[in-house]
GROMACS .gro file of C-alpha atoms in nm:
model
  228
    1MET     CA    1  24.691  15.006  -0.806
    2ASP     CA    2  24.648  14.863  -0.461
    3PHE     CA    3  24.825  14.536  -0.485
    4SER     CA    4  24.696  14.437  -0.137
    5ASN     CA    5  24.349  14.425  -0.295
    6VAL     CA    6  24.478  14.224  -0.595
    7ALA     CA    7  24.619  13.956  -0.381
    8CYS     CA    8  24.271  13.921  -0.220
    9TRP     CA    9  24.100  13.834  -0.540
   10ILE     CA   10  24.367  13.668  -0.740
   11TRP     CA   11  24.452  13.384  -0.499
   12PRO     CA   12  24.087  13.271  -0.495
   13LEU     CA   13  24.093  13.288  -0.879
   14ILE     CA   14  24.407  13.079  -0.893
   15ALA     CA   15  24.249  12.837  -0.651
   16GLY     CA   16  23.933  12.808  -0.869
   17VAL     CA   17  24.133  12.744  -1.182
   18ILE     CA   18  24.333  12.476  -1.013
   19CYS     CA   19  24.013  12.308  -0.878
   20GLY     CA   20  23.863  12.329  -1.233
   21ILE     CA   21  24.156  12.156  -1.381
   22LEU     CA   22  24.150  11.890  -1.106
   23GLY     CA   23  23.783  11.839  -1.148
   24TYR     CA   24  23.833  11.793  -1.528
   25LEU     CA   25  24.106  11.552  -1.477
   26LEU     CA   26  23.923  11.347  -1.221
   27GLY     CA   27  23.615  11.346  -1.439
   28ARG     CA   28  23.811  11.217  -1.729
   29LEU     CA   29  23.971  10.957  -1.504
   30PHE     CA   30  23.653  10.828  -1.350
   31GLY     CA   31  23.476  10.833  -1.693
   32SER     CA   32  23.753  10.626  -1.855
   33SER     CA   33  23.731  10.379  -1.560
   34ASN     CA   34  23.350  10.341  -1.616
   35ASN     CA   35  23.394  10.278  -1.986
   36LYS     CA   36  23.667  10.021  -1.917
   37THR     CA   37  23.432   9.849  -1.668
   38ILE     CA   38  23.157   9.830  -1.935
   39ASP     CA   39  23.402   9.691  -2.187
   40TYR     CA   40  23.513   9.414  -1.948
   41SER     CA   41  23.160   9.332  -1.876
   42ALA     CA   42  23.083   9.269  -2.239
   43ASP     CA   43  23.397   9.058  -2.266
   44LEU     CA   44  23.302   8.867  -1.966
   45ASP     CA   45  22.955   8.795  -2.116
   46ALA     CA   46  23.113   8.687  -2.436
   47CYS     CA   47  23.343   8.451  -2.245
   48LYS     CA   48  23.050   8.300  -2.060
   49ARG     CA   49  22.873   8.240  -2.382
   50LYS     CA   50  23.175   8.075  -2.534
   51THR     CA   51  23.220   7.865  -2.220
   52ALA     CA   52  22.860   7.748  -2.238
   53SER     CA   53  22.897   7.660  -2.600
   54LEU     CA   54  23.230   7.466  -2.529
   55GLN     CA   55  23.063   7.282  -2.242
   56ALA     CA   56  22.766   7.175  -2.469
   57ASP     CA   57  23.020   7.045  -2.718
   58LEU     CA   58  23.198   6.857  -2.444
   59ASP     CA   59  22.881   6.704  -2.309
   60ALA     CA   60  22.795   6.591  -2.668
   61CYS     CA   61  23.144   6.433  -2.696
   62THR     CA   62  23.109   6.267  -2.365
   63ARG     CA   63  22.781   6.108  -2.464
   64LYS     CA   64  22.923   6.008  -2.806
   65THR     CA   65  23.223   5.844  -2.639
   66ALA     CA   66  23.006   5.651  -2.401
   67SER     CA   67  22.790   5.534  -2.689
   68LEU     CA   68  23.101   5.417  -2.877
   69GLU     CA   69  23.251   5.235  -2.570
   70ALA     CA   70  22.911   5.060  -2.531
   71ASP     CA   71  22.927   4.947  -2.886
   72LEU     CA   72  23.287   4.847  -2.851
   73ALA     CA   73  23.198   4.632  -2.547
   74SER     CA   74  22.908   4.477  -2.724
   75SER     CA   75  23.126   4.376  -3.026
   76GLN     CA   76  23.394   4.236  -2.798
   77SER     CA   77  23.137   4.034  -2.630
   78LYS     CA   78  22.992   3.903  -2.951
   79LEU     CA   79  23.345   3.826  -3.080
   80SER     CA   80  23.431   3.631  -2.753
   81LEU     CA   81  23.118   3.426  -2.792
   82ALA     CA   82  23.189   3.357  -3.152
   83LYS     CA   83  23.547   3.211  -3.063
   84LYS     CA   84  23.403   3.003  -2.796
   85ALA     CA   85  23.117   2.864  -3.008
   86PRO     CA   86  23.174   2.534  -3.195
   87ILE     CA   87  23.308   2.586  -3.553
   88VAL     CA   88  23.011   2.594  -3.793
   89ALA     CA   89  23.011   2.375  -4.094
   90THR     CA   90  23.110   2.511  -4.426
   91SER     CA   91  22.844   2.614  -4.686
   92THR     CA   92  22.581   2.370  -4.815
   93ALA     CA   93  22.753   2.362  -5.155
   94SER     CA   94  23.100   2.262  -5.006
   95ILE     CA   95  22.917   1.984  -4.814
   96ALA     CA   96  22.732   1.855  -5.125
   97SER     CA   97  23.061   1.858  -5.304
   98SER     CA   98  23.223   1.653  -5.032
   99PHE     CA   99  22.936   1.397  -5.050
  100ALA     CA  100  22.960   1.379  -5.421
  101ALA     CA  101  23.337   1.317  -5.399
  102GLY     CA  102  23.272   1.050  -5.135
  103ALA     CA  103  23.015   0.891  -5.357
  104ALA     CA  104  23.255   0.885  -5.657
  105THR     CA  105  23.517   0.715  -5.432
  106GLY     CA  106  23.256   0.462  -5.325
  107ALA     CA  107  23.147   0.376  -5.684
  108VAL     CA  108  23.476   0.204  -5.756
  109THR     CA  109  23.466  -0.057  -5.462
  110ASN     CA  110  23.460  -0.419  -5.479
  111THR     CA  111  23.163  -0.632  -5.351
  112VAL     CA  112  23.174  -0.754  -4.980
  113THR     CA  113  23.321  -1.105  -4.941
  114GLU     CA  114  23.114  -1.388  -4.803
  115ASN     CA  115  23.293  -1.360  -4.455
  116ASN     CA  116  23.168  -0.996  -4.426
  117LEU     CA  117  23.505  -0.829  -4.479
  118PRO     CA  118  23.501  -0.444  -4.509
  119GLN     CA  119  23.412  -0.323  -4.862
  120GLU     CA  120  23.714  -0.203  -5.031
  121LYS     CA  121  23.803   0.026  -5.316
  122SER     CA  122  23.960  -0.119  -5.632
  123ASN     CA  123  24.304   0.017  -5.524
  124SER     CA  124  24.371  -0.070  -5.164
  125VAL     CA  125  24.585   0.178  -4.973
  126VAL     CA  126  24.908   0.041  -4.832
  127GLY     CA  127  25.040   0.238  -4.549
  128VAL     CA  128  25.398   0.334  -4.481
  129THR     CA  129  25.589   0.279  -4.170
  130PHE     CA  130  25.450   0.511  -3.900
  131ASP     CA  131  25.679   0.807  -3.811
  132ALA     CA  132  25.590   0.937  -3.470
  133ILE     CA  133  25.834   1.227  -3.496
  134ALA     CA  134  25.679   1.370  -3.823
  135ALA     CA  135  25.330   1.329  -3.670
  136LYS     CA  136  25.437   1.517  -3.355
  137SER     CA  137  25.590   1.787  -3.564
  138ALA     CA  138  25.265   1.839  -3.738
  139TYR     CA  139  25.025   1.810  -3.448
  140GLY     CA  140  25.251   1.949  -3.166
  141LYS     CA  141  25.136   1.863  -2.814
  142LYS     CA  142  24.869   1.626  -2.937
  143LYS     CA  143  24.990   1.274  -2.910
  144VAL     CA  144  24.932   1.058  -3.221
  145ARG     CA  145  24.935   0.693  -3.192
  146GLU     CA  146  24.968   0.448  -3.480
  147ASN     CA  147  24.645   0.354  -3.641
  148ASP     CA  148  24.443   0.568  -3.400
  149LEU     CA  149  24.135   0.646  -3.598
  150THR     CA  150  24.036   0.941  -3.369
  151ILE     CA  151  24.309   1.137  -3.570
  152VAL     CA  152  24.055   1.155  -3.847
  153GLU     CA  153  23.845   1.471  -3.820
  154GLY     CA  154  23.497   1.378  -3.698
  155ILE     CA  155  23.583   1.027  -3.549
  156GLY     CA  156  23.578   1.007  -3.160
  157PRO     CA  157  23.639   0.710  -2.939
  158LYS     CA  158  23.278   0.571  -2.979
  159ILE     CA  159  23.285   0.586  -3.358
  160SER     CA  160  23.639   0.445  -3.361
  161GLU     CA  161  23.504   0.155  -3.143
  162LEU     CA  162  23.230   0.100  -3.405
  163PHE     CA  163  23.484   0.064  -3.696
  164HIS     CA  164  23.682  -0.178  -3.481
  165ASN     CA  165  23.362  -0.389  -3.444
  166HIS     CA  166  23.364  -0.410  -3.826
  167ASP     CA  167  23.718  -0.506  -3.844
  168ILE     CA  168  23.840  -0.158  -3.968
  169LYS     CA  169  24.121  -0.101  -3.723
  170THR     CA  170  24.392   0.061  -3.933
  171TRP     CA  171  24.437   0.395  -4.129
  172ALA     CA  172  24.491   0.188  -4.437
  173SER     CA  173  24.187  -0.030  -4.390
  174LEU     CA  174  23.968   0.286  -4.337
  175ALA     CA  175  24.130   0.444  -4.635
  176SER     CA  176  24.032   0.145  -4.843
  177THR     CA  177  23.668   0.157  -4.726
  178SER     CA  178  23.389   0.327  -4.925
  179VAL     CA  179  23.196   0.619  -4.789
  180GLU     CA  180  22.883   0.399  -4.813
  181LYS     CA  181  23.044   0.142  -4.584
  182CYS     CA  182  23.141   0.416  -4.337
  183GLN     CA  183  22.780   0.524  -4.330
  184GLU     CA  184  22.677   0.157  -4.267
  185VAL     CA  185  22.915   0.137  -3.971
  186LEU     CA  186  22.769   0.469  -3.841
  187ASN     CA  187  22.403   0.349  -3.877
  188SER     CA  188  22.499   0.032  -3.686
  189GLY     CA  189  22.552   0.254  -3.378
  190GLY     CA  190  22.197   0.392  -3.375
  191LYS     CA  191  22.042   0.713  -3.477
  192ARG     CA  192  22.262   0.941  -3.281
  193TYR     CA  193  22.549   0.852  -3.508
  194GLU     CA  194  22.361   0.897  -3.844
  195ILE     CA  195  22.407   1.283  -3.817
  196HIS     CA  196  22.792   1.237  -3.889
  197ARG     CA  197  22.935   1.294  -4.226
  198PRO     CA  198  23.189   1.048  -4.325
  199GLY     CA  199  23.255   1.178  -4.674
  200THR     CA  200  23.615   1.262  -4.616
  201TRP     CA  201  23.712   1.008  -4.367
  202PRO     CA  202  23.884   0.763  -4.620
  203MET     CA  203  24.068   1.039  -4.769
  204GLN     CA  204  24.191   1.173  -4.432
  205ALA     CA  205  24.277   0.803  -4.329
  206GLU     CA  206  24.482   0.771  -4.649
  207MET     CA  207  24.696   1.080  -4.571
  208ALA     CA  208  24.761   0.933  -4.225
  209ALA     CA  209  24.837   0.589  -4.365
  210LEU     CA  210  25.079   0.745  -4.612
  211GLY     CA  211  25.259   0.962  -4.344
  212LYS     CA  212  25.123   1.296  -4.502
  213TRP     CA  213  25.101   1.458  -4.171
  214ALA     CA  214  25.161   1.828  -4.264
  215GLU     CA  215  24.914   1.804  -4.538
  216LEU     CA  216  24.649   1.624  -4.317
  217LYS     CA  217  24.680   1.887  -4.038
  218LYS     CA  218  24.651   2.170  -4.288
  219TRP     CA  219  24.334   2.021  -4.443
  220GLN     CA  220  24.187   1.961  -4.100
  221ASP     CA  221  24.247   2.330  -3.994
  222GLU     CA  222  24.086   2.453  -4.317
  223HIS     CA  223  23.791   2.209  -4.318
  224ASP     CA  224  23.527   2.061  -4.079
  225TYR     CA  225  23.343   1.815  -4.298
  226GLY     CA  226  23.386   1.522  -4.059
  227LYS     CA  227  23.195   1.681  -3.780
  228ALA     CA  228  22.810   1.678  -3.748
   0.00000   0.00000   0.00000
Protein backbone atom coordinates (compact mmCIF):
# COMPACT_ATOMS: atom_id res chain seq x y z
CA MET A 1 0.00 0.00 0.00
CA ASP A 2 1.23 3.43 -0.80
CA PHE A 3 1.07 5.29 2.50
CA SER A 4 1.80 8.56 0.86
CA ASN A 5 -1.53 8.27 -1.00
CA VAL A 6 -3.34 7.27 2.22
CA ALA A 7 -2.14 10.44 3.91
CA CYS A 8 -3.55 12.44 1.04
CA TRP A 9 -7.11 11.26 1.57
CA ILE A 10 -7.17 10.44 5.33
CA TRP A 11 -6.37 13.96 6.47
CA PRO A 12 -9.24 15.49 4.56
CA LEU A 13 -11.46 12.75 5.98
CA ILE A 14 -10.41 13.53 9.53
CA ALA A 15 -10.91 17.22 8.89
CA GLY A 16 -14.41 16.53 7.57
CA VAL A 17 -15.33 14.46 10.64
CA ILE A 18 -14.05 17.19 12.92
CA CYS A 19 -16.01 19.83 11.01
CA GLY A 20 -19.13 17.69 11.20
CA ILE A 21 -18.79 17.27 14.93
CA LEU A 22 -18.21 21.00 15.38
CA GLY A 23 -21.21 21.79 13.20
CA TYR A 24 -23.38 19.44 15.23
CA LEU A 25 -22.25 20.94 18.51
CA LEU A 26 -22.71 24.50 17.26
CA GLY A 27 -26.17 23.62 16.00
CA ARG A 28 -27.16 22.22 19.37
CA LEU A 29 -25.72 25.24 21.10
CA PHE A 30 -27.55 27.82 18.98
CA GLY A 31 -30.73 25.80 18.97
CA SER A 32 -30.71 25.64 22.75
CA SER A 33 -30.11 29.39 22.92
CA ASN A 34 -33.09 30.07 20.63
CA ASN A 35 -35.34 27.85 22.76
CA LYS A 36 -34.23 29.65 25.88
CA THR A 37 -34.96 33.00 24.23
CA ILE A 38 -38.48 31.86 23.40
CA ASP A 39 -39.00 30.65 26.95
CA TYR A 40 -37.82 33.97 28.36
CA SER A 41 -40.15 35.85 26.03
CA ALA A 42 -43.09 33.83 27.31
CA ASP A 43 -42.09 34.52 30.90
CA LEU A 44 -41.70 38.21 30.11
CA ASP A 45 -45.19 38.35 28.60
CA ALA A 46 -46.60 36.61 31.67
CA CYS A 47 -44.83 39.09 33.94
CA LYS A 48 -46.22 42.00 31.93
CA ARG A 49 -49.74 40.64 32.23
CA LYS A 50 -49.28 40.12 35.97
CA THR A 51 -47.89 43.64 36.33
CA ALA A 52 -50.86 45.10 34.45
CA SER A 53 -53.25 43.19 36.72
CA LEU A 54 -51.47 44.37 39.85
CA GLN A 55 -51.45 47.94 38.54
CA ALA A 56 -55.21 47.75 38.00
CA ASP A 57 -55.67 46.47 41.56
CA LEU A 58 -53.45 49.28 42.86
CA ASP A 59 -55.47 51.89 40.97
CA ALA A 60 -58.69 50.46 42.40
CA CYS A 61 -57.25 50.57 45.92
CA THR A 62 -56.10 54.15 45.37
CA ARG A 63 -59.59 55.20 44.28
CA LYS A 64 -61.13 53.38 47.24
CA THR A 65 -58.70 55.06 49.64
CA ALA A 66 -59.50 58.48 48.19
CA SER A 67 -63.22 57.79 48.59
CA LEU A 68 -62.77 56.68 52.21
CA GLU A 69 -60.64 59.74 52.98
CA ALA A 70 -63.36 61.98 51.53
CA ASP A 71 -66.01 60.22 53.67
CA LEU A 72 -63.80 60.59 56.75
CA ALA A 73 -63.27 64.30 56.10
CA SER A 74 -67.03 64.77 55.66
CA SER A 75 -67.76 62.91 58.90
CA GLN A 76 -65.17 64.94 60.80
CA SER A 77 -66.68 68.16 59.44
CA LYS A 78 -70.18 67.12 60.52
CA LEU A 79 -68.88 66.12 63.96
CA SER A 80 -67.15 69.48 64.34
CA LEU A 81 -70.34 71.34 63.41
CA ALA A 82 -72.34 69.21 65.83
CA LYS A 83 -69.96 70.06 68.68
CA LYS A 84 -70.17 73.79 67.91
CA ALA A 85 -73.94 73.82 67.52
CA PRO A 86 -76.14 74.69 70.55
CA ILE A 87 -77.22 71.71 72.63
CA VAL A 88 -80.61 70.57 71.36
CA ALA A 89 -83.39 70.13 73.91
CA THR A 90 -84.27 66.65 75.05
CA SER A 91 -87.20 64.69 73.68
CA THR A 92 -90.78 66.01 73.75
CA ALA A 93 -91.73 63.36 76.26
CA SER A 94 -89.03 64.50 78.69
CA ILE A 95 -90.06 68.14 78.28
CA ALA A 96 -93.69 67.26 78.86
CA SER A 97 -92.68 65.33 81.96
CA SER A 98 -90.76 68.37 83.20
CA PHE A 99 -93.74 70.65 82.74
CA ALA A 100 -95.97 68.11 84.47
CA ALA A 101 -93.60 68.03 87.43
CA GLY A 102 -93.58 71.83 87.53
CA ALA A 103 -97.37 71.95 87.42
CA ALA A 104 -97.58 69.48 90.30
CA THR A 105 -95.20 71.67 92.30
CA GLY A 106 -97.26 74.77 91.61
CA ALA A 107 -100.48 73.03 92.68
CA VAL A 108 -99.48 73.21 96.35
CA THR A 109 -98.76 76.99 96.42
CA ASN A 110 -100.43 79.55 98.67
CA THR A 111 -102.39 82.49 97.29
CA VAL A 112 -100.65 85.80 96.58
CA THR A 113 -100.89 88.25 99.45
CA GLU A 114 -102.48 91.65 99.10
CA ASN A 115 -99.12 93.43 98.86
CA ASN A 116 -98.26 91.27 95.82
CA LEU A 117 -95.55 89.13 97.46
CA PRO A 118 -94.28 86.20 95.33
CA GLN A 119 -96.53 83.16 95.29
CA GLU A 120 -94.93 80.46 97.46
CA LYS A 121 -95.25 76.74 97.90
CA SER A 122 -96.76 75.36 101.10
CA ASN A 123 -93.26 74.42 102.30
CA SER A 124 -90.98 77.42 101.86
CA VAL A 125 -87.31 76.60 101.32
CA VAL A 126 -84.88 77.85 103.93
CA GLY A 127 -81.38 78.08 102.53
CA VAL A 128 -78.17 77.12 104.28
CA THR A 129 -75.08 79.28 104.68
CA PHE A 130 -73.41 79.81 101.32
CA ASP A 131 -70.23 77.74 100.94
CA ALA A 132 -68.13 79.39 98.23
CA ILE A 133 -65.47 76.68 98.40
CA ALA A 134 -67.97 73.88 97.75
CA ALA A 135 -69.50 75.85 94.88
CA LYS A 136 -66.09 76.47 93.31
CA SER A 137 -65.22 72.79 93.71
CA ALA A 138 -68.30 71.84 91.68
CA TYR A 139 -68.13 74.59 89.04
CA GLY A 140 -64.36 74.99 88.66
CA LYS A 141 -63.36 78.28 87.04
CA LYS A 142 -66.93 79.58 86.90
CA LYS A 143 -67.39 82.08 89.73
CA VAL A 144 -70.50 81.49 91.83
CA ARG A 145 -71.85 84.46 93.80
CA GLU A 146 -74.34 84.05 96.63
CA ASN A 147 -77.97 84.24 95.45
CA ASP A 148 -76.91 84.77 91.83
CA LEU A 149 -79.99 83.52 90.01
CA THR A 150 -78.03 83.02 86.78
CA ILE A 151 -76.54 79.84 88.29
CA VAL A 152 -79.90 78.27 87.36
CA GLU A 153 -79.77 76.67 83.91
CA GLY A 154 -81.84 78.89 81.57
CA ILE A 155 -81.68 82.13 83.58
CA GLY A 156 -79.51 84.90 82.18
CA PRO A 157 -78.86 88.45 83.44
CA LYS A 158 -82.02 89.85 81.82
CA ILE A 159 -84.30 87.17 83.26
CA SER A 160 -82.59 87.53 86.66
CA GLU A 161 -83.45 91.23 86.54
CA LEU A 162 -87.10 90.37 85.84
CA PHE A 163 -87.21 88.18 88.97
CA HIS A 164 -85.59 90.95 91.01
CA ASN A 165 -88.35 93.30 89.82
CA HIS A 166 -90.84 90.82 91.33
CA ASP A 167 -88.93 90.71 94.64
CA ILE A 168 -87.48 87.25 93.93
CA LYS A 169 -83.84 87.90 94.68
CA THR A 170 -82.53 84.79 96.42
CA TRP A 171 -82.21 81.10 95.62
CA ALA A 172 -84.54 80.29 98.51
CA SER A 173 -87.24 82.68 97.28
CA LEU A 174 -87.00 81.29 93.74
CA ALA A 175 -87.12 77.74 95.12
CA SER A 176 -90.33 78.69 96.98
CA THR A 177 -91.91 80.16 93.84
CA SER A 178 -94.30 78.12 91.71
CA VAL A 179 -93.66 77.39 88.05
CA GLU A 180 -96.78 79.39 87.17
CA LYS A 181 -95.40 82.41 88.96
CA CYS A 182 -92.08 81.98 87.16
CA GLN A 183 -93.96 81.99 83.87
CA GLU A 184 -95.79 85.17 84.89
CA VAL A 185 -92.45 86.81 85.58
CA LEU A 186 -91.22 85.79 82.13
CA ASN A 187 -94.41 87.04 80.47
CA SER A 188 -93.90 90.42 82.11
CA GLY A 189 -90.77 90.86 80.02
CA GLY A 190 -92.55 90.50 76.70
CA LYS A 191 -92.97 87.82 74.06
CA ARG A 192 -89.26 87.17 73.63
CA TYR A 193 -89.16 85.70 77.14
CA GLU A 194 -92.25 83.52 76.74
CA ILE A 195 -90.26 80.85 74.87
CA HIS A 196 -88.24 79.96 77.98
CA ARG A 197 -89.23 76.94 80.08
CA PRO A 198 -89.09 77.56 83.84
CA GLY A 199 -90.34 74.09 84.80
CA THR A 200 -87.15 73.15 86.65
CA TRP A 201 -85.97 76.54 87.87
CA PRO A 202 -87.43 76.24 91.40
CA MET A 203 -85.90 72.77 91.74
CA GLN A 204 -82.47 74.01 90.64
CA ALA A 205 -82.73 77.03 92.94
CA GLU A 206 -83.58 74.72 95.83
CA MET A 207 -80.41 72.67 95.27
CA ALA A 208 -78.40 75.91 95.20
CA ALA A 209 -80.09 77.21 98.36
CA LEU A 210 -79.38 73.94 100.18
CA GLY A 211 -75.74 73.91 99.04
CA LYS A 212 -76.10 70.77 96.91
CA TRP A 213 -73.58 72.01 94.35
CA ALA A 214 -72.31 68.67 93.09
CA GLU A 215 -75.87 67.43 92.52
CA LEU A 216 -76.87 70.67 90.78
CA LYS A 217 -73.84 70.63 88.47
CA LYS A 218 -74.42 66.98 87.58
CA TRP A 219 -78.09 67.64 86.83
CA GLN A 220 -77.25 70.64 84.64
CA ASP A 221 -74.68 68.62 82.70
CA GLU A 222 -77.28 65.94 81.99
CA HIS A 223 -80.27 68.20 81.23
CA ASP A 224 -81.14 71.32 79.31
CA TYR A 225 -84.74 71.90 80.33
CA GLY A 226 -84.27 75.49 81.37
CA LYS A 227 -83.15 76.81 77.98
CA ALA A 228 -85.43 77.76 75.14
